[in-house]
Coordinates of C-alpha atoms in Angstrom, one line a residue:
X20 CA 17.8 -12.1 13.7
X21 CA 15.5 -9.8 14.2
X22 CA 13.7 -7.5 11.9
X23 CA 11.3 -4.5 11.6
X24 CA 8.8 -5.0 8.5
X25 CA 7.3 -1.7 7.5
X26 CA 6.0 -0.4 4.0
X27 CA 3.8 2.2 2.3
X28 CA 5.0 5.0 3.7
X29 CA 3.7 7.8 1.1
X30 CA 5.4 10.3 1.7
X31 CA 4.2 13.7 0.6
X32 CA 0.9 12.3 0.5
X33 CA -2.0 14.6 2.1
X34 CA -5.0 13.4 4.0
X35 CA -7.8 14.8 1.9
X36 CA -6.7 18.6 2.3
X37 CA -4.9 17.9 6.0
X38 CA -0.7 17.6 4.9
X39 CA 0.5 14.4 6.7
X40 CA 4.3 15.6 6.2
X41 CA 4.5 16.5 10.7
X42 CA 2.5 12.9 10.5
X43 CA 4.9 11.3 8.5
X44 CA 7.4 12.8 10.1
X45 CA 6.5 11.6 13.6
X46 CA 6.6 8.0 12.2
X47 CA 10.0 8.1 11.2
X48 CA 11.0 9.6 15.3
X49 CA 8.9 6.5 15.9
X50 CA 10.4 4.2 13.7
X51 CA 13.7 5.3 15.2
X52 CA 13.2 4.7 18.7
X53 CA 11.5 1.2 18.1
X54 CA 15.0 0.0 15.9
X55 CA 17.0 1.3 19.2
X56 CA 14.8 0.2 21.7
X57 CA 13.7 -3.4 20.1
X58 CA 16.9 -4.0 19.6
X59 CA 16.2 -4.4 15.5
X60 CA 19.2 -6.1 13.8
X61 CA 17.7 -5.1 10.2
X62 CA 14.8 -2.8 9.1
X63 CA 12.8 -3.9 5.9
X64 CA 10.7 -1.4 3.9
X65 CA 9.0 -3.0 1.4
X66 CA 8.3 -0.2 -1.3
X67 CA 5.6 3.2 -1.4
X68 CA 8.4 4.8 -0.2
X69 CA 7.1 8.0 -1.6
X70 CA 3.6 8.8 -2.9
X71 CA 4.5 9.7 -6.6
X72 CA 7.0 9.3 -8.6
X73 CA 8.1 12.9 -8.8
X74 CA 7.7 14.0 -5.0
X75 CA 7.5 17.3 -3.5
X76 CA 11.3 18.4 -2.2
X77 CA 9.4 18.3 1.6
X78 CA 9.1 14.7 1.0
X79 CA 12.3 13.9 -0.4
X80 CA 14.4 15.8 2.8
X81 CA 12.3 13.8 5.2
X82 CA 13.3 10.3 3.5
X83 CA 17.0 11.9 3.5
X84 CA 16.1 12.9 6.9
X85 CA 15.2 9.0 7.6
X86 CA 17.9 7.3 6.1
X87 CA 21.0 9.4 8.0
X88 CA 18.7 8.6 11.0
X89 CA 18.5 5.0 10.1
X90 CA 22.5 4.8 9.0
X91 CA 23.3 6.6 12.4
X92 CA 21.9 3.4 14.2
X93 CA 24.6 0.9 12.3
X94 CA 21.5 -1.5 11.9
X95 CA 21.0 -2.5 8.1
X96 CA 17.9 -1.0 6.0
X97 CA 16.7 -3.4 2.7
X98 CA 14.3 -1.3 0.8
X99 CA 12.2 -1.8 -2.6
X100 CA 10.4 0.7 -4.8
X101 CA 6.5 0.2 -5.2
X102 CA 4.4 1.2 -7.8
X103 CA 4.0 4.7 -5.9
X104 CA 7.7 5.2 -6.6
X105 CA 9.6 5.6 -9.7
X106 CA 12.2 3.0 -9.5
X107 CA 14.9 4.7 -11.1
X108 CA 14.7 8.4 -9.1
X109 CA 14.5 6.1 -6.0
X110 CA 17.6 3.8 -7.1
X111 CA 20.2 7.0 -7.9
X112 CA 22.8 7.0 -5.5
X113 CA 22.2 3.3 -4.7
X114 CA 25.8 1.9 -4.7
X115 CA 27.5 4.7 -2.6
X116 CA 24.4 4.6 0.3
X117 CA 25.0 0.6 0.4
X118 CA 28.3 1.6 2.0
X119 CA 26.4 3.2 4.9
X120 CA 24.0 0.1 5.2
X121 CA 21.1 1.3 3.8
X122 CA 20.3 -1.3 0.6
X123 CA 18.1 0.1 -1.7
X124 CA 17.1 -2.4 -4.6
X125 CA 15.0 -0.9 -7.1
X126 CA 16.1 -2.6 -10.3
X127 CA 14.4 -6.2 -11.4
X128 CA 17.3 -7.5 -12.9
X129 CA 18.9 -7.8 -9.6
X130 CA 16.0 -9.9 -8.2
X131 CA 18.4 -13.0 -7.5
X132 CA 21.4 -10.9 -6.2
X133 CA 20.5 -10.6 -2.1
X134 CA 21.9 -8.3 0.5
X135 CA 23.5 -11.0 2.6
X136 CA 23.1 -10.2 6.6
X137 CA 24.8 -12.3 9.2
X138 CA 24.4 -13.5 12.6
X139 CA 25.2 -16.0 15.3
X140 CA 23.7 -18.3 13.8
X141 CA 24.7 -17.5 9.8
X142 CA 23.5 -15.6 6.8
X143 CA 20.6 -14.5 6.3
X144 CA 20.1 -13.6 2.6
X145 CA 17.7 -10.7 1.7
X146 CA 16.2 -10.3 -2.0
X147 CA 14.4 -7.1 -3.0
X148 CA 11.6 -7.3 -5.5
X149 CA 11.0 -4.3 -6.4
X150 CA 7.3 -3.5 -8.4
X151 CA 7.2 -5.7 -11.2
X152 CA 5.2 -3.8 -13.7
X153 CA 4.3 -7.0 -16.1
X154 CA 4.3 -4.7 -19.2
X155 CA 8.2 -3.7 -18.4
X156 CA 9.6 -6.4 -17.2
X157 CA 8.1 -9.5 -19.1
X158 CA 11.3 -9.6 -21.4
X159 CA 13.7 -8.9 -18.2
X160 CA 11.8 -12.3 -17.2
X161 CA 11.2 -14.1 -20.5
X162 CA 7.3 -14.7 -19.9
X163 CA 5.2 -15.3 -22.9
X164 CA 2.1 -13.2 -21.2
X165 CA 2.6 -10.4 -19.5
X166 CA 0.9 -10.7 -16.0
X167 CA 1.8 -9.9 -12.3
X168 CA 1.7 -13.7 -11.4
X169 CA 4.0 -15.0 -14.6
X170 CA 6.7 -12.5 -14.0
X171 CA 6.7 -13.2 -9.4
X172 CA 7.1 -16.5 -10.0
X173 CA 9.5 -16.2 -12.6
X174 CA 11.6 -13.7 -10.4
X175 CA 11.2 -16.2 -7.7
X176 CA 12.4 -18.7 -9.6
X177 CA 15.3 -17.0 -9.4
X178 CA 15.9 -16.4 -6.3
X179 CA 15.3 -20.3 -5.4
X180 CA 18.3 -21.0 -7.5
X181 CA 20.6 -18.2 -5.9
X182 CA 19.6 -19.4 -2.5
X183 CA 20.1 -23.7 -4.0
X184 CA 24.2 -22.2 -4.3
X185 CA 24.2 -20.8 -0.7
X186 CA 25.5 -22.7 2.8
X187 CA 22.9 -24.8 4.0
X188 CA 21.0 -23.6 6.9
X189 CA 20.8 -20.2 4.7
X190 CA 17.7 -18.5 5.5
X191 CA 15.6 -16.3 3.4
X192 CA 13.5 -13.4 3.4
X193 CA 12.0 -11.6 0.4
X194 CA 10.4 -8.0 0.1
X195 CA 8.0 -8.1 -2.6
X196 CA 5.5 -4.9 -3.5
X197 CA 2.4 -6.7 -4.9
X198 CA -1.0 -7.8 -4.4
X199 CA -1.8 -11.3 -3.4
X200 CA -4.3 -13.5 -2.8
X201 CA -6.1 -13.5 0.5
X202 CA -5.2 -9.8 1.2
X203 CA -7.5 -7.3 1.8
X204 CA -7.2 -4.0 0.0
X205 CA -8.6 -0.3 0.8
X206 CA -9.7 2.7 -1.1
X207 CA -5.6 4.5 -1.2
X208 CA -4.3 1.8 -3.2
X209 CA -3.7 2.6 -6.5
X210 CA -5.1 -0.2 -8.4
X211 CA -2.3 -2.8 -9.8
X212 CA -4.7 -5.5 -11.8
X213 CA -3.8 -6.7 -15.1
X214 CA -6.2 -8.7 -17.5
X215 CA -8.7 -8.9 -15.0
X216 CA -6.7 -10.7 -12.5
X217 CA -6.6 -9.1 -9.1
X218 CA -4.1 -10.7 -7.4
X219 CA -1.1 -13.3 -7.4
X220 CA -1.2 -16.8 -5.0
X221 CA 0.8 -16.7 -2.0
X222 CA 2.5 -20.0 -3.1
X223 CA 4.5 -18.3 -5.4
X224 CA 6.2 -16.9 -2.5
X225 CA 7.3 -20.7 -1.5
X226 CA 10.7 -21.8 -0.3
X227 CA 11.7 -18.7 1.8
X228 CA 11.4 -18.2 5.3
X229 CA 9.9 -14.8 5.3
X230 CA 8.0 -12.5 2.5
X231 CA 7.5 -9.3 3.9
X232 CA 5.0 -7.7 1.9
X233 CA 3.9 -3.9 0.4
X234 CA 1.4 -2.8 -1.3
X235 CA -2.0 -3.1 0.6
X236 CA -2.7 -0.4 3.4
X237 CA -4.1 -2.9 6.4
X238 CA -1.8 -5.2 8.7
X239 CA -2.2 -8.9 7.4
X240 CA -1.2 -12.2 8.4
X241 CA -1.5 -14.1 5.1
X242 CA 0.4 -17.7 6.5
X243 CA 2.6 -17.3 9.1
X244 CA 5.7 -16.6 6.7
X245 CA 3.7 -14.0 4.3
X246 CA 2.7 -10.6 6.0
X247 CA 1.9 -7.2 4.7
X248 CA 3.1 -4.6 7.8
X249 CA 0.5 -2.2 6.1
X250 CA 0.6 1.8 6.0
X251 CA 2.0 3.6 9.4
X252 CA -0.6 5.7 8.5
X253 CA -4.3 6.5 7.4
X254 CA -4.8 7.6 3.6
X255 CA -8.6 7.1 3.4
X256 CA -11.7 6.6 5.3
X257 CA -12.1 2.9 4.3
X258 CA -9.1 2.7 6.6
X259 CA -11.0 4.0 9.7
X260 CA -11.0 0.7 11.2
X261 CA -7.2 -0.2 10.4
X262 CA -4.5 -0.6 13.5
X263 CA -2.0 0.9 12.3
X264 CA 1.6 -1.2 13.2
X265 CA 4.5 -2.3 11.6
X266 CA 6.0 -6.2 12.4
X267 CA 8.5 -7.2 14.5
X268 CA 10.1 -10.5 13.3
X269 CA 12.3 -13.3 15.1
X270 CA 13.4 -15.5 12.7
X271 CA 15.0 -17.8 14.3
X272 CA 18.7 -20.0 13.4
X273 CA 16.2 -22.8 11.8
X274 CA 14.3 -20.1 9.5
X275 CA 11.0 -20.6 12.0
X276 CA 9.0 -17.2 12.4
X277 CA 7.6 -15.1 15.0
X278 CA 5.6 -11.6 14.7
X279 CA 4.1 -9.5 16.4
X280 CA 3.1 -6.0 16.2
X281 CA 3.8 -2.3 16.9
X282 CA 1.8 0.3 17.1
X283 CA 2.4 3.1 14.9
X284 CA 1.4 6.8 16.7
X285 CA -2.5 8.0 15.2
X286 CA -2.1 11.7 14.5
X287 CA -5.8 11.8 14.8
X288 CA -8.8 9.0 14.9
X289 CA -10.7 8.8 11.8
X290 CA -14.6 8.2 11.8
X291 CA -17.4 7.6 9.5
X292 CA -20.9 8.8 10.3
X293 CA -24.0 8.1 8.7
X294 CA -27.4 9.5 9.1
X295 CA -29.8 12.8 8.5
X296 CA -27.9 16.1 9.5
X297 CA -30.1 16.6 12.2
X298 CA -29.9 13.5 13.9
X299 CA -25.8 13.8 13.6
X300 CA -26.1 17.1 15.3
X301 CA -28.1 15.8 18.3
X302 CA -26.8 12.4 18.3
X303 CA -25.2 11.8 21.9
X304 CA -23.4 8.7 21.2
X305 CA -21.5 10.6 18.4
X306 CA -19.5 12.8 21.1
X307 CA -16.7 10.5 20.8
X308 CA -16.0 11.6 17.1
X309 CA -16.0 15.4 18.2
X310 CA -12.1 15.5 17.7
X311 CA -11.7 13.0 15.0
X312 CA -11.2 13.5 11.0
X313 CA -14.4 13.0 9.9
X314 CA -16.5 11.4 6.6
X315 CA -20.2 12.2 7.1
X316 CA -22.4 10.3 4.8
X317 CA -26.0 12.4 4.4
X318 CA -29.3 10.2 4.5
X319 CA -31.8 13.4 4.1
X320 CA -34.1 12.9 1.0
X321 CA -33.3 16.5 0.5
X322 CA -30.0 17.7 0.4
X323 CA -30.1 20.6 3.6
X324 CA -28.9 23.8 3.2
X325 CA -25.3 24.4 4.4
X326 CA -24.4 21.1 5.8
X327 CA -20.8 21.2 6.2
X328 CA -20.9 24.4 7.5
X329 CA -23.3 23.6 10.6
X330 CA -21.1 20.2 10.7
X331 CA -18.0 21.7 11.3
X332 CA -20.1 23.5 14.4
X333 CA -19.8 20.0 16.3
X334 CA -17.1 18.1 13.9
X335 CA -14.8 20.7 13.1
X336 CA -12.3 18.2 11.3
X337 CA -15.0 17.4 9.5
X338 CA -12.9 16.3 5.7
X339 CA -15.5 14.6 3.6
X340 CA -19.6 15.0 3.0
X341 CA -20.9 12.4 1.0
X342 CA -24.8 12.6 0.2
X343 CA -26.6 9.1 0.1
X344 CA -30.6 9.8 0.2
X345 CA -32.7 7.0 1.9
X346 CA -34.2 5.9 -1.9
X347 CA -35.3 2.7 -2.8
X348 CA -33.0 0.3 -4.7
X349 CA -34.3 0.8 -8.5
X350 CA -35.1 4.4 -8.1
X351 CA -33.2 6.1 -10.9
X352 CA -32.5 9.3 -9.2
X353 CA -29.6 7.5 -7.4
X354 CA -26.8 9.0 -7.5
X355 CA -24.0 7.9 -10.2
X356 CA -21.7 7.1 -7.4
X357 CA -23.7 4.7 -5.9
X358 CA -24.6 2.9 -9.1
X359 CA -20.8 2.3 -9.9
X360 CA -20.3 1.3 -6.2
X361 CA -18.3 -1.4 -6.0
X362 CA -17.9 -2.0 -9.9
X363 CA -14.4 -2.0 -11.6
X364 CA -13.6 -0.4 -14.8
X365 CA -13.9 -3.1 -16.9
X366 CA -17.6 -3.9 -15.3
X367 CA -18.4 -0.8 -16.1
X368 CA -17.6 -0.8 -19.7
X369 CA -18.8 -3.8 -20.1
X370 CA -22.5 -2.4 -18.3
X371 CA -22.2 0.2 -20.8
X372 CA -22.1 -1.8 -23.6
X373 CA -25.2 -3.8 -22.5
X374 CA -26.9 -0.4 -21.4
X375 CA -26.1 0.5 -25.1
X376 CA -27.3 -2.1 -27.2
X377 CA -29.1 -4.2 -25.1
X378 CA -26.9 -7.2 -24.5
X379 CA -23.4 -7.1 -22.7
X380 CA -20.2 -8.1 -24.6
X381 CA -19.3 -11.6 -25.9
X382 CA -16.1 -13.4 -24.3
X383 CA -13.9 -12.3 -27.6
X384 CA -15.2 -8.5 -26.8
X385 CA -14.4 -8.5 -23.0
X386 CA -11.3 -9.6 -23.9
X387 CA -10.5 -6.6 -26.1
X388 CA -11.7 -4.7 -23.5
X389 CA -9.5 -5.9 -21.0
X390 CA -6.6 -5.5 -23.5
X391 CA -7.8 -1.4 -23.5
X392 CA -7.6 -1.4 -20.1
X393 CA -4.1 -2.8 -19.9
X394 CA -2.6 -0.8 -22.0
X395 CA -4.0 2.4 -20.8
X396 CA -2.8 1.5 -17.3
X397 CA 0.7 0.0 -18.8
X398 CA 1.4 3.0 -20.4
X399 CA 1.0 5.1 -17.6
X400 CA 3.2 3.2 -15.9
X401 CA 5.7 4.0 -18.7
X402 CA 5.6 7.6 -18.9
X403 CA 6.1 7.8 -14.7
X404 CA 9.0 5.6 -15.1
X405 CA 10.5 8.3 -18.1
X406 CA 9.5 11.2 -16.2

């Protein structure tokens, strides 16, 4: 069988102030025409369907758009909701667009009921995990502590003992929308941690042939059964370097995997510069940025007088001016951004607390500050969910 794994689409998200609906749009044309001409027997979108969990009606008429496209084909679409998405907007209409072959699962409970595909050589069983916000679902999954890795494995416990009742020869493939270990993440992700853990172990993901993976922006090969396809699209500059693609899959009648991967269309290169404004003006090597969305990082000790304007002279899809003077490591006049550079919240509260009184917090304090953090995040989750 052979299967298209894409994810993160976004829709209705903008490029810094650029609108990436004609972007998005062109995608789904593209998306199209590699099902018909791949010869795709199901399509996989493993959740970020849309980029918030009320989306703009543009947004919503293009994913219409996409799925009468998609059900016009006659090849099967599985599809999860991320934590981009609001699950239960996503989910309405679910049962009567399963009749046109396009399976959306969006709700946890059914994490060990698959959409069963066949082919010559026999089922292939599909589960959808949808986002597993720990804080929502921890009863759902009866897990003691709420956390992203309890509540996977626990849903994949499930789904082991759905498949355990299947033919033999059965083979597997799981969508899941979360962040696990080994992948690398970008600036456009919204952040997904809970009590200070980062990320789940792709061993929870054991026992199925294929996990096809949402969540982080960039195209990874995690083993050769666990891949994130990555965004069809740019959302920030730390994604300059990204190739865009989705994966084509051949799983094969003994469950055996093979990828590989197509390009996605670039509506327009990104680049990041970096020096004084006067040497990016009179750099020559920097001609090949000319037509590209552009970040320019400033290295003047002074901050020159109308920068973007002269940079838009030479860039003129120049997006983003970030000013980093050449200063030396300690000096204080660096700028707040670059002292929280690379620091998570809970660092930061924690620097704060030694910046404060003088010593940072005790192992009982941290905790309570990761507890803070938790719940702040948790019940954001909850109000986009009631929205």
């Amino acid at each position: 069988m052979r299967l298209l794994h894409t994810s993160d689409w976004h829709l209705g998200r903008a490029f810094h102030r650029v609108n990436m609906l004609g972007a998005q749009a062109g995608f789904i044309g593209h998306l199209v025409t590699t099902v018909r001409e791949h010869a795709v027997d199901a399509v996989v979108v493993s959740g970020d369907v849309y980029d918030r969990a009320v989306p703009p009606l543009a947004a919503v008429e293009l994913f219409d758009d996409a799925l009468h496209r998609l059900a016009d084909l006659g090849v099967p679409t599985v599809m999860i909701s991320g934590n981009h998405d609001s699950a239960r907007r996503l989910g309405v209409g679910a049962g009567l667009i399963d009749r046109a072959g396009i399976h959306l699962r969006t709700e946890p409970s059914a994490a060990g009921v698959p959409v069963v595909l066949r082919d010559a050589h026999g089922d292939v069983a599909f589960y959808g995990l949808p986002y597993l916000e720990p804080a929502l679902v921890k009863d759902e999954f009866a897990v003691e502590k709420a956390g992203h890795e309890a509540v996977l494995a626990a849903a994949m416990d499930r789904i082991r003992a759905d498949l355990a009742t299947r033919a033999p020869g059965t083979r597997s493939v799981v969508l899941a929308h979360a962040f696990v270990t080994g992948g690398r993440p970008s600036d456009s992700e919204r952040d997904i941690t809970v009590g200070g853990v980062a990320a789940v172990p792709a061993g929870v993901f054991d026992g199925v042939d294929y996990v096809a993976l949402g969540h982080l922006h960039g195209c990874q090969t995690l083993t050769e059964r666990v891949r994130y396809s990555g965004s069809p699209l740019a959302y920030s500059f730390s994604e300059a370097d990204h190739r865009k693609s989705m994966w084509l899959v051949d799983l094969a009648a003994d469950g055996s995997v093979t990828a590989e991967r197509v390009d996605c269309p670039v509506p327009r290169p990104l680049a990041r510069i970096h020096g004084t404004l006067d040497g990016l003006l009179a750099d020559p090597g920097l001609a090949r940025h000319e037509d590209a969305w552009v970040e320019a990082t400033l290295t003047d000790p002074v901050r020159p007088a109308d920068p973007m304007a002269r940079l838009t002279e030479r860039f003129p899809h120049t997006l983003s001016l970030v000013f980093a003077p050449q200063r030396a490591p300690d000096d204080r006049e660096a700028s707040y951004a670059r002292r929280l550079a690379g620091r998570g919240d809970q660092q930061i509260a924690q620097d704060f607390v030694a910046h404060v009184r003088g010593a940072g917090p005790d192992a009982q304090e941290a905790a309570v500050l990761r507890e803070a953090f938790d719940a702040v995040r948790a019940g954001d989750a909850v109000r986009e969910v009631a929205r």
